[in-house]
XYZ file of C-alpha atoms in Angstrom:
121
model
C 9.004 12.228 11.889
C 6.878 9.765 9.872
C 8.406 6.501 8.802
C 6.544 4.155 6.939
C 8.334 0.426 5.867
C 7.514 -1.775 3.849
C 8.209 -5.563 3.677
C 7.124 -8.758 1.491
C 8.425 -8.054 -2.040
C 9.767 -10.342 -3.947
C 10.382 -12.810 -6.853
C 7.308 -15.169 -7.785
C 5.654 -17.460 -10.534
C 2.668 -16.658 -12.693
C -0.226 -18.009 -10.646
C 1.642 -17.157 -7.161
C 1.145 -15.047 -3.714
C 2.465 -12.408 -1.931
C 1.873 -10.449 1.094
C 3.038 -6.659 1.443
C 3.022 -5.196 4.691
C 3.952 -1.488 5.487
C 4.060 -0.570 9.397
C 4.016 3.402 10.247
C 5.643 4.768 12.926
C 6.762 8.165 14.263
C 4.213 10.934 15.468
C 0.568 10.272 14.718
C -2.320 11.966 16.126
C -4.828 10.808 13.708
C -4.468 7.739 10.904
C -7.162 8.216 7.494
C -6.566 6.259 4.280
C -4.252 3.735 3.965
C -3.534 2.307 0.532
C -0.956 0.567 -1.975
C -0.149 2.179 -5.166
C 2.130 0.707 -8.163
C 4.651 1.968 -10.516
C 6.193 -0.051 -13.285
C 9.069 1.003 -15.080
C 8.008 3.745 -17.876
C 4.982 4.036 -16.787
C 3.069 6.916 -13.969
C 2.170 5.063 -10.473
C -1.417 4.173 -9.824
C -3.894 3.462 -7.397
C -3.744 -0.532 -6.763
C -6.317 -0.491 -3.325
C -6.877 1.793 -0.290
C -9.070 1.539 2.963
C -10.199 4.774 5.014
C -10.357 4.547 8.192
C -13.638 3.287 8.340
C -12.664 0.133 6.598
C -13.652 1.239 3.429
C -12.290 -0.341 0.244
C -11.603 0.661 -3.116
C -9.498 -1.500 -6.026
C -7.847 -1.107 -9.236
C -10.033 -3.064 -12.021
C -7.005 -4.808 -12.805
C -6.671 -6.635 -9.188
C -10.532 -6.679 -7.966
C -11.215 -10.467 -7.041
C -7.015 -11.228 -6.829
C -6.036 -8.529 -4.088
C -7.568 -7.748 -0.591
C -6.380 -4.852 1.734
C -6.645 -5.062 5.310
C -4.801 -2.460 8.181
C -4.234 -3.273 11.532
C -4.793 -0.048 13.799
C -3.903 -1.376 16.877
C -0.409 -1.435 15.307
C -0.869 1.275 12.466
C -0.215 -1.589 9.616
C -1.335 -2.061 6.109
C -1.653 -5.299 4.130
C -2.029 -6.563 0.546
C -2.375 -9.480 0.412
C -1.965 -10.478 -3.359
C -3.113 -13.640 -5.175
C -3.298 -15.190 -8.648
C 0.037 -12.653 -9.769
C 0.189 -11.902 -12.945
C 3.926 -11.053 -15.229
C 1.624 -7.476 -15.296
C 1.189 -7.096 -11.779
C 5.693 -6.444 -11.898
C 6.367 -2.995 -10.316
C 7.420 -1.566 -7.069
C 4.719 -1.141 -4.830
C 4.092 2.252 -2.460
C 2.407 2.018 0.732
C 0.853 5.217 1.260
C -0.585 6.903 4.358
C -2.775 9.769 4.933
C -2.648 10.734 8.350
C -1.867 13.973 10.601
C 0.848 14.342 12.661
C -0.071 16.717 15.318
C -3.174 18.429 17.045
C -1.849 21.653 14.745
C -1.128 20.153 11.545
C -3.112 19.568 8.589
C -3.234 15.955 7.088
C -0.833 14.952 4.363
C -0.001 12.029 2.857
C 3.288 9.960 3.121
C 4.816 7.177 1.076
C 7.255 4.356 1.755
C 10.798 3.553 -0.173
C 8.814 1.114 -1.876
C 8.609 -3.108 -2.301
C 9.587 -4.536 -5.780
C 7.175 -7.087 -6.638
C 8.495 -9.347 -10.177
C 6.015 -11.840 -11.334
C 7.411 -14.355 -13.731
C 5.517 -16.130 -16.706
């Protein structure tokens, strides 16, 4: 069983920081992309930044410059760390995780519960 958490969320000023972390655990036998994705309220979720494996990087336009991702695989952990928040950057935030389970399985993405992130003008 795959479990990914996330933590960091939370209430902040225009001009503000956050950091989201998201720690999977469970059975792994091989990690690919890890990424953050976004969903505010009426609207479809969408890609906000994701890093392969490699330590490849790709960003939303809207957070290039304000957002880095970083992943830990020692401890199978994501980061975004978030900077310069914006009222539009408001939504709850996914970590996602592309990664399969066993030797037999094919790969297949998971998501966690989700962080709400509220940015304040």
């Amino acid at each position: 069983q795959v479990q990914l958490v996330e933590s960091g969320g939370g209430l902040v000023q225009a001009g503000g920081s956050l950091r989201l972390s998201c720690a999977v655990s469970g059975s792994i036998f091989s990690l690919n992309t890890m990424g953050w994705y976004r969903q505010a309220p009426g609207k479809q979720r969408e890609l906000v930044a994701t890093m392969t494996s490699g330590g490849s990087t790709n960003y939303a336009d809207s957070v290039k410059g304000r957002f880095t991702i970083s992943r830990d695989n020692a401890k199978i952990t994501v980061f975004l760390q978030m900077n310069s928040l914006k009222p539009e950057d408001t939504a709850a935030y996914y970590c996602n995780a592309n990664l399969i389970a066993t030797w037999k399985s094919a790969s297949k993405d998971y998501w966690g519960q989700g962080t709400q992130v509220t940015v304040s003008s």
